[in-house]
Coordinates of C-alpha atoms and ligand atoms in Angstrom, one line a residue:
Chain A
M1 CA 21.6 34.8 -38.3
L2 CA 21.9 34.3 -34.5
T3 CA 21.7 37.5 -32.5
E4 CA 24.7 39.5 -30.7
H5 CA 22.5 38.4 -27.1
E6 CA 21.8 34.6 -28.5
I7 CA 25.6 34.4 -29.0
K8 CA 26.5 35.6 -26.1
E9 CA 24.0 33.3 -24.1
I10 CA 25.3 30.2 -26.0
E11 CA 29.2 31.0 -25.1
K12 CA 28.2 31.2 -21.3
E13 CA 26.7 27.5 -21.7
I14 CA 30.1 26.2 -24.0
A15 CA 32.2 27.5 -21.1
L16 CA 30.2 25.1 -18.7
Y17 CA 31.1 21.8 -20.7
P18 CA 34.5 20.3 -21.5
V19 CA 33.3 19.7 -24.8
K20 CA 31.2 22.1 -27.2
S21 CA 28.6 20.0 -28.3
A22 CA 27.6 19.5 -25.2
A23 CA 26.1 23.0 -25.1
C24 CA 23.7 21.8 -27.6
I25 CA 20.6 21.5 -26.2
E26 CA 21.2 24.9 -24.2
A27 CA 21.7 26.2 -27.4
L28 CA 18.7 25.4 -28.9
K29 CA 16.7 26.5 -25.7
I30 CA 17.9 30.0 -26.5
V31 CA 17.1 30.4 -29.7
Q32 CA 13.3 29.1 -28.9
Q33 CA 13.3 31.3 -26.2
H34 CA 14.3 34.6 -27.9
R35 CA 12.1 33.2 -31.3
G36 CA 9.4 30.8 -29.8
W37 CA 10.4 27.8 -32.2
V38 CA 13.5 27.4 -34.3
P39 CA 14.1 27.8 -37.6
D40 CA 16.3 26.0 -39.8
E41 CA 19.0 28.8 -40.2
Q42 CA 19.4 29.2 -36.6
I43 CA 20.1 24.8 -36.9
K44 CA 22.7 25.8 -39.1
D45 CA 24.3 28.8 -37.2
I46 CA 24.2 26.7 -34.0
A47 CA 26.1 23.8 -35.9
E48 CA 28.7 26.6 -37.0
L49 CA 28.8 27.6 -33.1
L50 CA 29.6 24.6 -31.7
D51 CA 31.4 22.8 -34.3
M52 CA 28.8 20.0 -35.3
S53 CA 26.9 19.0 -38.4
Y54 CA 23.9 20.4 -39.8
E55 CA 22.3 16.9 -39.4
E56 CA 24.1 16.6 -35.5
V57 CA 21.7 19.7 -34.5
D58 CA 18.4 18.5 -36.5
G59 CA 19.0 15.1 -35.0
V60 CA 18.8 16.5 -31.2
A61 CA 16.2 19.4 -32.1
T62 CA 14.1 16.7 -33.5
F63 CA 14.5 14.5 -30.5
Y64 CA 13.0 16.8 -27.9
N65 CA 9.7 17.5 -28.0
M66 CA 9.8 20.7 -26.1
I67 CA 12.3 21.9 -28.8
F68 CA 9.9 23.3 -31.6
R69 CA 10.7 23.0 -35.6
K70 CA 7.5 24.5 -36.4
P71 CA 6.4 28.1 -35.1
V72 CA 3.5 27.8 -32.7
G73 CA 0.9 30.3 -31.2
R74 CA 1.6 33.0 -28.4
N75 CA 0.8 30.4 -26.1
V76 CA 0.9 27.1 -25.7
I77 CA -1.8 24.7 -24.0
Y78 CA -0.6 21.1 -22.7
V79 CA -3.2 19.1 -21.8
C80 CA -2.0 16.1 -19.8
N81 CA -3.6 13.0 -21.4
S82 CA -1.9 10.2 -19.6
V83 CA -3.8 7.4 -17.3
T84 CA -5.2 9.0 -14.5
C85 CA -6.1 12.0 -16.3
Y86 CA -7.7 9.7 -18.8
M87 CA -10.1 8.3 -15.7
M88 CA -10.7 11.3 -14.1
G89 CA -11.9 13.1 -17.8
Y90 CA -8.7 14.7 -19.7
E91 CA -11.2 14.0 -22.9
S92 CA -13.9 16.5 -22.1
I93 CA -11.5 19.2 -21.4
Y94 CA -9.8 18.4 -24.9
Q95 CA -13.6 18.1 -26.2
T96 CA -14.2 21.8 -24.9
L97 CA -11.0 23.7 -25.9
S98 CA -11.1 21.9 -28.9
K99 CA -14.5 23.6 -29.7
K100 CA -13.7 26.6 -28.0
L101 CA -10.4 27.5 -30.0
G102 CA -11.6 25.7 -33.1
I103 CA -8.5 24.0 -33.5
K104 CA -7.5 20.2 -33.0
W105 CA -4.3 18.4 -31.2
G106 CA -0.9 20.1 -32.8
E107 CA -2.7 22.9 -34.7
T108 CA -2.6 26.7 -34.0
T109 CA -5.6 29.5 -33.9
P110 CA -5.5 31.4 -36.9
D111 CA -4.9 34.7 -34.7
G112 CA -1.9 32.8 -33.4
R113 CA -3.2 33.2 -29.9
F114 CA -3.2 29.4 -28.9
T115 CA -1.3 26.2 -29.9
L116 CA -2.9 22.5 -28.5
L117 CA -0.8 20.0 -27.1
P118 CA -1.3 16.9 -25.6
N119 CA 1.4 16.1 -23.1
P120 CA 2.0 13.2 -20.8
C121 CA 1.6 13.4 -17.1
L122 CA 1.9 16.7 -15.5
G123 CA 2.8 15.4 -12.0
D124 CA -0.3 16.8 -11.2
C125 CA -1.9 13.4 -11.1
D126 CA -3.4 14.1 -7.6
H127 CA -5.3 16.9 -8.5
A128 CA -6.0 15.6 -12.1
P129 CA -7.1 16.4 -14.8
A130 CA -4.5 18.3 -15.4
M131 CA -2.8 21.1 -18.4
M132 CA -0.5 23.8 -18.3
V133 CA -0.5 27.0 -20.4
N134 CA 3.1 28.2 -20.8
H135 CA 4.5 28.2 -17.8
D136 CA 1.5 27.3 -15.8
H137 CA 0.2 24.9 -14.5
Y138 CA -4.1 24.4 -13.5
N139 CA -5.5 21.1 -12.2
R140 CA -8.7 19.7 -11.1
L141 CA -10.0 20.6 -14.3
T142 CA -13.7 21.3 -15.5
P143 CA -14.8 22.3 -18.7
E144 CA -16.6 25.2 -17.0
K145 CA -13.3 26.5 -15.6
L146 CA -11.8 26.7 -18.9
D147 CA -12.9 30.0 -20.1
E148 CA -11.3 32.1 -17.2
I149 CA -8.2 30.3 -17.8
L150 CA -7.9 31.7 -21.2
E151 CA -8.9 34.9 -20.8
K152 CA -5.6 35.4 -18.8
Y153 CA -4.1 34.8 -22.2
K154 CA -3.6 37.4 -25.0
Chain B
M1 CA 5.3 9.2 13.6
E2 CA 8.8 10.5 12.2
K3 CA 8.9 12.5 8.9
P4 CA 12.3 13.5 8.0
L5 CA 11.8 14.0 4.2
T6 CA 9.0 16.4 4.2
Q7 CA 9.7 18.2 8.3
N8 CA 10.7 21.1 6.3
I9 CA 8.0 21.6 3.7
K10 CA 5.6 24.3 4.3
S11 CA 1.8 24.2 3.6
D12 CA 1.5 27.7 2.0
G13 CA 3.9 26.8 -1.1
S14 CA 7.0 28.8 -0.6
Y15 CA 10.0 27.0 0.0
C16 CA 12.1 26.0 2.9
T17 CA 15.1 29.1 2.6
L18 CA 18.6 28.8 3.3
D19 CA 18.3 30.1 6.7
E20 CA 15.0 28.3 7.9
Y21 CA 16.8 25.1 7.0
R22 CA 19.7 25.7 8.9
R23 CA 17.5 26.6 11.6
N24 CA 15.9 23.4 11.5
G25 CA 19.3 21.3 11.9
G26 CA 20.0 21.7 8.3
Y27 CA 23.6 21.2 6.3
E28 CA 25.0 19.6 10.0
A29 CA 25.3 16.3 8.1
A30 CA 27.5 18.2 5.3
R31 CA 29.3 19.5 7.6
K32 CA 30.2 16.5 9.5
A33 CA 30.8 14.4 6.4
V34 CA 33.1 16.7 4.6
L35 CA 34.9 18.0 7.6
E36 CA 35.1 14.9 10.0
M37 CA 34.1 11.2 8.1
E38 CA 36.5 9.6 5.1
P39 CA 34.8 8.4 1.9
Q40 CA 34.2 5.1 2.8
Q41 CA 33.1 5.6 6.1
I42 CA 30.1 8.1 4.5
T43 CA 29.4 5.1 2.0
Q44 CA 29.5 2.1 4.1
T45 CA 26.9 4.0 6.9
V46 CA 24.7 4.6 3.7
K47 CA 25.0 1.1 2.9
D48 CA 24.2 0.0 6.5
A49 CA 21.4 2.3 6.2
N50 CA 19.8 -0.5 3.7
L51 CA 18.3 2.7 1.6
L52 CA 17.1 1.3 -1.4
G53 CA 17.0 3.7 -4.3
R54 CA 13.8 5.5 -5.0
G55 CA 13.9 5.9 -8.6
G56 CA 12.2 2.5 -9.2
A57 CA 14.4 -0.6 -9.4
G58 CA 15.6 -0.2 -5.4
F59 CA 19.0 -0.9 -5.7
N60 CA 20.9 -0.4 -2.5
T61 CA 22.5 3.1 -2.4
G62 CA 25.7 2.4 -0.6
M63 CA 26.4 -0.6 -2.4
K64 CA 26.3 1.2 -5.7
W65 CA 28.4 4.1 -4.8
S66 CA 30.9 1.4 -3.7
F67 CA 31.7 0.6 -7.0
V68 CA 33.2 3.9 -7.8
D69 CA 36.9 4.0 -7.7
I70 CA 37.9 6.6 -5.5
S71 CA 41.5 6.2 -5.4
D72 CA 43.1 8.2 -8.1
P73 CA 42.5 12.3 -7.1
N74 CA 43.3 13.6 -10.4
V75 CA 39.8 11.8 -12.3
Q76 CA 36.8 13.5 -12.7
R77 CA 33.7 11.9 -11.1
Y78 CA 30.2 13.1 -10.8
V79 CA 27.3 13.2 -9.4
I80 CA 23.7 13.7 -11.0
A81 CA 20.3 13.9 -9.1
N82 CA 17.4 12.0 -11.4
G83 CA 14.6 14.5 -11.1
D84 CA 13.3 13.6 -14.6
E85 CA 9.9 12.1 -13.0
M86 CA 7.8 11.8 -16.1
E87 CA 6.3 8.2 -15.4
P88 CA 2.5 8.8 -15.4
G89 CA 1.1 8.6 -12.2
T90 CA 4.1 9.7 -10.3
F91 CA 4.5 13.3 -8.7
K92 CA 6.9 12.8 -5.5
D93 CA 10.1 14.1 -6.2
R94 CA 8.1 17.2 -7.4
M95 CA 7.4 18.3 -3.8
L96 CA 10.6 17.7 -2.8
L97 CA 12.1 19.9 -5.2
E98 CA 9.3 22.7 -5.1
G99 CA 9.6 22.7 -1.0
D100 CA 12.8 21.6 0.5
P101 CA 15.8 22.2 -2.1
H102 CA 18.4 22.2 0.4
Q103 CA 17.8 18.9 1.7
L104 CA 18.5 17.7 -1.9
I105 CA 21.3 19.8 -2.1
E106 CA 22.6 18.7 1.2
G107 CA 22.5 14.7 0.0
M108 CA 24.3 16.0 -3.0
I109 CA 27.1 17.5 -1.0
I110 CA 27.5 14.1 0.9
A111 CA 27.8 12.1 -2.1
A112 CA 30.3 14.1 -3.7
K113 CA 32.7 13.7 -0.6
A114 CA 31.7 10.2 -0.2
L115 CA 32.4 9.3 -3.9
Q116 CA 35.2 12.2 -4.2
A117 CA 33.3 14.1 -7.2
T118 CA 33.8 17.6 -7.6
K119 CA 30.8 18.3 -9.9
G120 CA 26.9 17.7 -10.1
Y121 CA 24.2 18.3 -12.0
I122 CA 20.6 18.3 -11.1
F123 CA 18.7 17.2 -13.7
V124 CA 15.1 18.3 -13.6
R125 CA 12.5 17.7 -16.2
W126 CA 10.9 20.5 -17.9
A127 CA 7.3 20.8 -16.8
Y128 CA 8.7 21.3 -13.1
K129 CA 9.0 25.2 -13.7
K130 CA 8.1 26.3 -9.8
A131 CA 11.3 23.6 -9.2
H132 CA 13.8 25.3 -11.2
R133 CA 13.2 28.5 -9.7
V134 CA 13.6 27.1 -6.4
I135 CA 16.8 25.3 -7.3
Q136 CA 18.5 27.7 -9.0
Q137 CA 17.6 30.1 -5.6
A138 CA 18.8 27.7 -3.7
L139 CA 22.1 26.6 -5.5
D140 CA 22.7 31.1 -5.4
E141 CA 22.0 30.6 -1.7
A142 CA 24.4 27.5 -1.1
Y143 CA 27.3 29.1 -3.1
Q144 CA 27.3 32.4 -1.4
A145 CA 27.3 30.3 2.1
G146 CA 30.5 28.8 1.0
M147 CA 28.4 25.2 1.1
L148 CA 29.0 25.2 -2.3
G149 CA 32.3 26.1 -4.8
N150 CA 35.5 25.8 -3.8
N151 CA 36.9 24.6 -0.4
I152 CA 33.5 24.3 1.2
F153 CA 32.8 24.6 5.1
G154 CA 36.5 25.6 4.8
S155 CA 37.8 22.1 4.1
N156 CA 40.0 21.4 1.2
F157 CA 37.1 20.0 -0.9
S158 CA 35.3 22.1 -3.8
F159 CA 32.0 21.2 -5.2
E160 CA 30.4 22.3 -8.2
L161 CA 26.4 21.8 -8.4
H162 CA 24.6 23.2 -11.5
L163 CA 20.8 23.0 -12.5
H164 CA 20.0 21.2 -15.8
T165 CA 16.4 22.0 -17.2
S166 CA 15.3 19.3 -19.4
V167 CA 13.4 19.7 -22.8
G168 CA 10.9 16.7 -22.8
R169 CA 10.8 13.1 -23.4
Y170 CA 10.3 10.2 -20.6
I171 CA 13.3 8.2 -21.8
C172 CA 15.8 10.9 -20.2
G173 CA 14.7 9.6 -16.8
E174 CA 16.5 6.2 -17.7
E175 CA 19.8 7.0 -16.0
T176 CA 22.2 6.7 -19.2
A177 CA 20.0 8.3 -21.7
L178 CA 20.4 11.2 -19.3
I179 CA 24.0 11.1 -19.2
N180 CA 23.4 11.5 -23.1
S181 CA 21.1 14.4 -22.9
L182 CA 24.0 16.4 -19.9
E183 CA 26.2 15.7 -23.0
G184 CA 24.1 17.4 -25.4
K185 CA 22.9 14.6 -27.4
R186 CA 19.8 12.5 -28.6
A187 CA 18.9 10.9 -25.0
N188 CA 19.1 7.4 -26.1
P189 CA 20.2 4.9 -23.4
R190 CA 24.0 3.4 -23.7
A191 CA 24.8 0.0 -23.9
K192 CA 25.6 -1.4 -20.4
P193 CA 28.2 -2.4 -19.4
P194 CA 30.4 -0.4 -18.9
F195 CA 28.1 1.1 -16.0
P196 CA 28.2 4.6 -15.5
Q197 CA 29.5 3.8 -12.0
I198 CA 32.9 3.0 -14.1
S199 CA 32.1 5.4 -17.5
G200 CA 29.4 7.8 -17.4
L201 CA 29.3 11.2 -18.0
F202 CA 31.8 12.5 -21.0
G203 CA 33.4 8.7 -19.8
K204 CA 33.7 9.8 -16.3
P205 CA 33.1 7.7 -13.0
T206 CA 29.1 8.9 -12.2
I207 CA 26.5 8.3 -10.0
V208 CA 22.9 9.0 -10.8
N209 CA 20.7 8.6 -7.9
N210 CA 17.2 10.0 -7.8
V211 CA 15.5 13.0 -6.1
E212 CA 14.0 11.3 -3.0
T213 CA 17.0 9.3 -2.2
Y214 CA 19.5 11.9 -2.0
C215 CA 16.8 13.6 0.4
N216 CA 17.3 10.7 2.6
I217 CA 21.2 10.9 3.3
P218 CA 21.7 14.0 5.2
H219 CA 19.6 12.0 7.7
I220 CA 21.3 8.9 7.6
I221 CA 24.7 10.7 8.1
K222 CA 23.0 12.4 11.0
H223 CA 21.1 9.8 12.6
G224 CA 22.9 7.1 12.1
P225 CA 21.6 3.4 10.1
V226 CA 20.0 2.3 13.1
W227 CA 17.7 5.0 13.8
Y228 CA 17.1 5.3 9.9
K229 CA 16.0 1.5 10.0
S230 CA 14.2 2.2 12.9
L231 CA 11.9 4.2 10.7
S232 CA 10.6 1.6 8.7
R233 CA 8.1 -1.5 9.2
S234 CA 10.5 -3.7 6.9
S235 CA 13.9 -4.6 6.5
E236 CA 14.2 -1.8 4.1
G237 CA 15.3 1.2 5.8
G238 CA 13.6 4.8 6.2
T239 CA 10.1 6.0 5.2
K240 CA 9.1 6.6 1.5
L241 CA 6.9 9.2 -0.3
Y242 CA 3.7 7.3 -1.4
G243 CA 1.2 8.5 -3.5
V244 CA -2.3 7.6 -4.6
S245 CA -4.3 9.1 -7.5
G246 CA -7.9 7.9 -9.1
R247 CA -11.0 7.7 -8.0
V248 CA -10.8 7.9 -4.5
K249 CA -11.6 10.4 -1.9
N250 CA -8.5 12.1 -0.6
P251 CA -6.1 11.6 -3.3
G252 CA -2.6 12.6 -2.5
L253 CA 1.1 11.9 -1.0
W254 CA 2.0 11.3 2.2
E255 CA 5.5 10.2 3.8
L256 CA 4.9 7.2 5.6
P257 CA 7.3 4.1 7.0
L258 CA 8.6 1.9 4.5
G259 CA 6.1 -1.2 4.8
V260 CA 2.4 0.8 5.4
T261 CA 0.2 -1.8 3.7
I262 CA -2.1 -1.0 0.6
R263 CA -5.0 -1.1 2.3
E264 CA -3.6 1.5 4.7
L265 CA -2.7 3.9 2.1
L266 CA -5.9 3.2 -0.2
F267 CA -8.6 3.8 3.0
D268 CA -6.9 5.5 6.0
Y269 CA -4.7 8.0 3.7
A270 CA -6.9 8.0 0.4
G271 CA -10.0 7.9 2.1
G272 CA -11.2 4.9 0.1
M273 CA -13.6 4.9 -3.0
Q274 CA -15.5 7.8 -4.5
D275 CA -19.0 7.3 -3.9
G276 CA -20.6 5.3 -6.8
Y277 CA -17.6 3.9 -7.7
K278 CA -15.7 0.5 -6.7
F279 CA -12.3 -0.6 -6.6
R280 CA -11.1 -3.3 -9.4
G281 CA -7.2 -2.6 -9.1
L282 CA -4.2 -0.7 -9.0
L283 CA -0.6 0.1 -10.3
P284 CA 1.5 -0.2 -7.0
G285 CA 4.3 2.2 -8.2
G286 CA 3.6 4.3 -11.9
A287 CA 2.9 2.9 -15.3
S288 CA 5.5 0.6 -15.3
T289 CA 4.3 -1.8 -12.7
D290 CA 1.6 -4.5 -13.0
F291 CA -1.8 -4.6 -11.5
L292 CA -2.4 -5.7 -8.2
V293 CA -6.2 -6.7 -7.4
E294 CA -8.2 -6.9 -3.9
E295 CA -6.4 -10.0 -2.8
H296 CA -3.5 -8.2 -2.5
L297 CA -4.6 -5.2 -0.4
D298 CA -3.0 -6.3 2.9
T299 CA 0.7 -6.4 0.8
P300 CA 3.1 -4.0 3.0
M301 CA 4.4 -1.3 0.6
D302 CA 7.8 -2.3 0.4
F303 CA 10.3 -3.8 -2.4
A304 CA 10.5 -7.1 -1.3
S305 CA 6.5 -7.7 -0.6
V306 CA 5.2 -5.8 -3.7
A307 CA 8.0 -8.3 -5.4
K308 CA 6.5 -11.2 -4.1
A309 CA 2.6 -10.0 -5.0
G310 CA 4.1 -10.1 -8.3
S311 CA 4.5 -6.3 -9.4
R312 CA 7.2 -3.7 -8.2
L313 CA 7.0 -1.1 -5.9
G314 CA 8.5 1.3 -8.7
T315 CA 7.9 4.8 -7.5
G316 CA 5.6 4.3 -4.7
T317 CA 2.9 6.3 -6.1
M318 CA -0.2 4.3 -7.0
I319 CA -2.7 4.6 -9.8
V320 CA -6.2 3.3 -8.4
M321 CA -8.5 1.9 -11.5
D322 CA -11.9 1.9 -10.7
D323 CA -14.9 -0.1 -12.1
Q324 CA -16.2 2.8 -14.1
T325 CA -13.0 2.9 -16.3
C326 CA -12.4 0.4 -19.0
P327 CA -9.5 -1.9 -18.0
V328 CA -8.3 -2.4 -21.9
A329 CA -9.2 1.7 -22.2
F330 CA -6.9 2.1 -19.2
V331 CA -3.8 -0.1 -20.7
H332 CA -4.4 1.2 -24.3
N333 CA -3.5 4.5 -22.8
L334 CA -0.6 3.4 -21.0
I335 CA 0.8 1.4 -24.3
R336 CA 0.1 4.7 -26.3
F337 CA 2.4 6.6 -23.8
F338 CA 5.2 4.4 -24.0
A339 CA 4.9 3.6 -27.8
N340 CA 5.2 7.4 -28.2
E341 CA 8.1 7.7 -25.7
S342 CA 10.4 4.6 -27.2
C343 CA 13.6 6.4 -27.9
G344 CA 13.7 3.8 -31.4
W345 CA 17.0 2.5 -30.5
C346 CA 15.5 -1.1 -30.5
T347 CA 13.7 -2.8 -32.9
P348 CA 11.0 -5.0 -30.4
C349 CA 10.4 -1.8 -28.5
R350 CA 10.3 0.7 -31.7
E351 CA 8.2 -1.8 -33.9
G352 CA 6.5 -3.8 -31.2
L353 CA 4.8 -1.3 -28.9
P354 CA 2.8 0.8 -32.3
W355 CA 1.6 -2.9 -32.8
V356 CA 0.7 -3.7 -29.4
E357 CA -1.4 -0.3 -29.5
K358 CA -3.0 -1.0 -32.6
V359 CA -4.2 -4.2 -31.3
L360 CA -5.6 -2.8 -28.2
E361 CA -7.1 0.2 -30.2
K362 CA -9.0 -2.4 -32.5
I363 CA -10.1 -4.3 -29.5
E364 CA -11.4 -1.3 -27.6
R365 CA -13.4 -0.4 -30.7
G366 CA -15.2 -4.1 -30.7
E367 CA -13.0 -5.0 -33.7
G368 CA -10.8 -7.3 -32.2
T369 CA -10.5 -11.5 -32.6
E370 CA -9.4 -13.9 -29.9
K371 CA -6.1 -14.0 -32.0
D372 CA -5.7 -10.5 -31.2
I373 CA -5.3 -11.8 -27.5
D374 CA -2.4 -14.4 -28.4
I375 CA -0.4 -11.4 -30.6
L376 CA -0.8 -9.2 -27.3
R377 CA 0.7 -12.5 -25.2
F378 CA 3.3 -12.7 -27.7
H379 CA 4.6 -9.7 -26.9
T380 CA 4.5 -9.4 -23.1
K381 CA 7.1 -11.9 -24.1
Y382 CA 8.8 -10.5 -26.8
L383 CA 9.1 -7.2 -25.3
G384 CA 9.9 -8.5 -21.7
P385 CA 13.5 -8.2 -20.3
G386 CA 16.4 -8.8 -22.2
N387 CA 15.2 -8.1 -25.3
T388 CA 15.8 -4.5 -25.2
F389 CA 18.5 -2.0 -24.2
C390 CA 16.6 -0.3 -21.6
A391 CA 13.8 -1.1 -19.3
L392 CA 11.3 0.7 -21.0
A393 CA 9.7 -1.9 -23.1
P394 CA 9.6 -4.6 -20.8
G395 CA 8.3 -1.8 -18.1
A396 CA 5.6 -1.1 -20.3
M397 CA 4.6 -4.9 -20.7
E398 CA 4.0 -4.8 -16.9
P399 CA 0.5 -3.4 -16.4
L400 CA -0.5 -5.7 -20.4
Q401 CA 0.7 -9.0 -18.9
S402 CA -1.3 -8.3 -15.7
A403 CA -3.9 -7.1 -17.2
L404 CA -4.5 -10.0 -19.4
K405 CA -4.0 -12.0 -16.0
Y406 CA -6.5 -10.3 -14.1
F407 CA -8.9 -8.7 -16.5
I408 CA -8.9 -10.8 -19.4
D409 CA -13.0 -11.1 -19.3
D410 CA -13.1 -7.3 -20.1
F411 CA -10.6 -8.4 -22.9
Y412 CA -13.4 -11.1 -24.1
R413 CA -16.1 -8.9 -23.7
H414 CA -14.8 -6.2 -26.1
I415 CA -14.5 -8.9 -28.6
H416 CA -17.7 -11.4 -28.1
E417 CA -20.0 -8.1 -27.8
K418 CA -18.2 -6.1 -30.5
K419 CA -17.9 -2.7 -28.2
C420 CA -16.4 -1.4 -25.7
P421 CA -18.9 -2.2 -22.6
W422 CA -18.1 1.1 -20.8
K423 CA -18.9 3.2 -24.0
H424 CA -22.8 4.5 -24.0
E425 CA -23.9 6.0 -27.3
Ligands
FMN1 C1 12.2 4.4 -19.2 C2 12.7 4.8 -17.9 C3 12.4 6.0 -17.1 C4 12.8 6.4 -15.8 N1 12.8 7.4 -15.4 C5 13.4 7.8 -14.2 C6 12.9 9.2 -13.3 O1 12.6 10.2 -14.4 N2 13.5 9.3 -12.3 C7 14.8 8.3 -11.6 O2 14.8 9.0 -10.6 N3 14.4 7.2 -11.7 C8 14.0 7.2 -13.4 N4 14.6 5.5 -13.8 C9 15.6 5.0 -13.4 C10 17.0 5.1 -13.4 O3 17.5 4.5 -15.0 C11 18.0 4.8 -12.6 O4 17.7 3.5 -12.1 C12 17.8 5.5 -11.1 O5 17.6 7.2 -11.6 C13 18.8 5.5 -10.2 O6 18.0 6.0 -9.1 P1 18.1 5.3 -7.9 O7 19.3 4.4 -7.6 O8 18.4 6.4 -6.2 O9 16.8 4.9 -7.6 C14 14.0 5.6 -15.3 C15 14.2 4.6 -16.0 C16 13.9 3.9 -17.0 C17 14.2 2.7 -17.9
SF4_2 S1 14.0 -0.4 -25.1 FE1 12.7 0.9 -26.5 S2 13.1 3.1 -24.9 FE2 15.1 1.7 -24.3 S3 16.8 2.0 -25.5 FE3 15.2 0.5 -26.9 S4 14.0 1.6 -27.8 FE4 15.0 2.9 -26.9
FES3 S1 -1.9 11.7 -15.4 FE1 -2.0 13.7 -15.8 S2 -1.1 14.9 -14.4 FE2 -0.7 12.7 -14.1

């Protein structure tokens, strides 16, 4: 079930568009903000609220890579793996993170602290290599800088 | 040298607030457009300035606007700013979004008046979190000051503008995919025609322009097309945000007259190659543009000249490849990106890009054959212009086809030496 709070926020979005289903992405965003990801049950709830089918909402949810259909860690690390960061050495950043955290791309640490994901160009190419942790950008990365950054996220 | 687009960008990273923007003459152009100018007059001024779209395709902005039928006041029309900016190697709109949000808002108000559009959206990619905050604050400021909402500047014209923050996928930058995404759908592009100018958001006439494109508009309205054209070194109007990334001494972003040469950008601004690295080639305007090499260094960075050299100005943010980067691996990285980001609508793109990726991976590992080169060449035609619904697949083929031209020896070395010459075990 959606919480009252979630429903209220979604209804605010519905009011901004000429058709209900246009609020679909916003609704998914709202659920993810509260729960960290979007479970099947909430796909069903959103579908009912927006007069859509389960398949339609799920089709939208699975299309966008920033809507998570599986649980993720408390903190998500997005390492840029696009071309400038490739030339400037993102692979050593990934290898170091992977070793430190004991996980590979797409995995979450057993304590649920970090999920590690590759991400296309973060718009930081002039300071490559770059990554984000949750909402924060980090750039001009070297393997030595990583400990201090990870420390900030519990 | 005049730098209208970046004159308000502060070095401390904070954004130019409404008060600061107005103190520098901001919103005078919007006021003039809303209170004193006819819609057709605005469009004609933009057309005369020869402002070419900064999103990559370089279409004349005023001309694009002139395709919108504005005769019926009861039709809902929309203006949209494209701030998806996910093309690898591109980091220009970010500066405008984070540093001078009111310049964008003012440009959109003027466009709205010209197109008689009463609603607009600023579409910003997921990763630009700071831009989300800054744009929202600036929108709130503009609403409070009566520059957005009902009867703006005390006129009878109303314009509502909202921020939409995206949830990923490069294809959202394609204008019809962006429109589907704003409608809450999967971001597949739409078949064209009809073009958005005729049937766009919710089936209504819609203009999608790049963020940098809109940011030029207030200056054109304020100072006129003659002044605007005088900023440029070519017949294409204005200044341009140019970027350089890769193994150069001073990577960065600069506003310069349209038509500076690649050599000036690479050496005078980016400081030349880092010590120990040699220049091999560059993509002049993001991941989906053809390689240019040494012989092209004196090419002016304007749309027509770069096209004549065999590539595209694209986003104007160049990616420099050095001699210690394997060209096969470089192209492989790009193709992996395009294969991941394909929306899957057309077969050549959905099936072809992963195939190309596999072949490149095989060659890079030292397991390729000469026949694989033929397979790659076949795909550069098969995924080329005209065979797909959008420009993602043809764009993906641009760096590949030009790599096969300029770096073919490196491809053959992998095949003959049965290993990547750049990888040391
Ligand atoms: C795959 C793909 C991605 C695109 N991404 C962007 C983008 O991020 N930003 C942008 O302004 N234009 C992008 N475009 C171009 C848009 O479709 C459109 O041409 C542009 O927004 C028009 O604005 P302009 O006329 O001001 O250049 C993309 C095109 C394609 C095919
Ligand atoms: S070319 Fe690729 S990205 Fe574009 S519509 Fe076809 S499948 Fe989708
Ligand atoms: S390529 Fe990594 S930030 Fe652009």
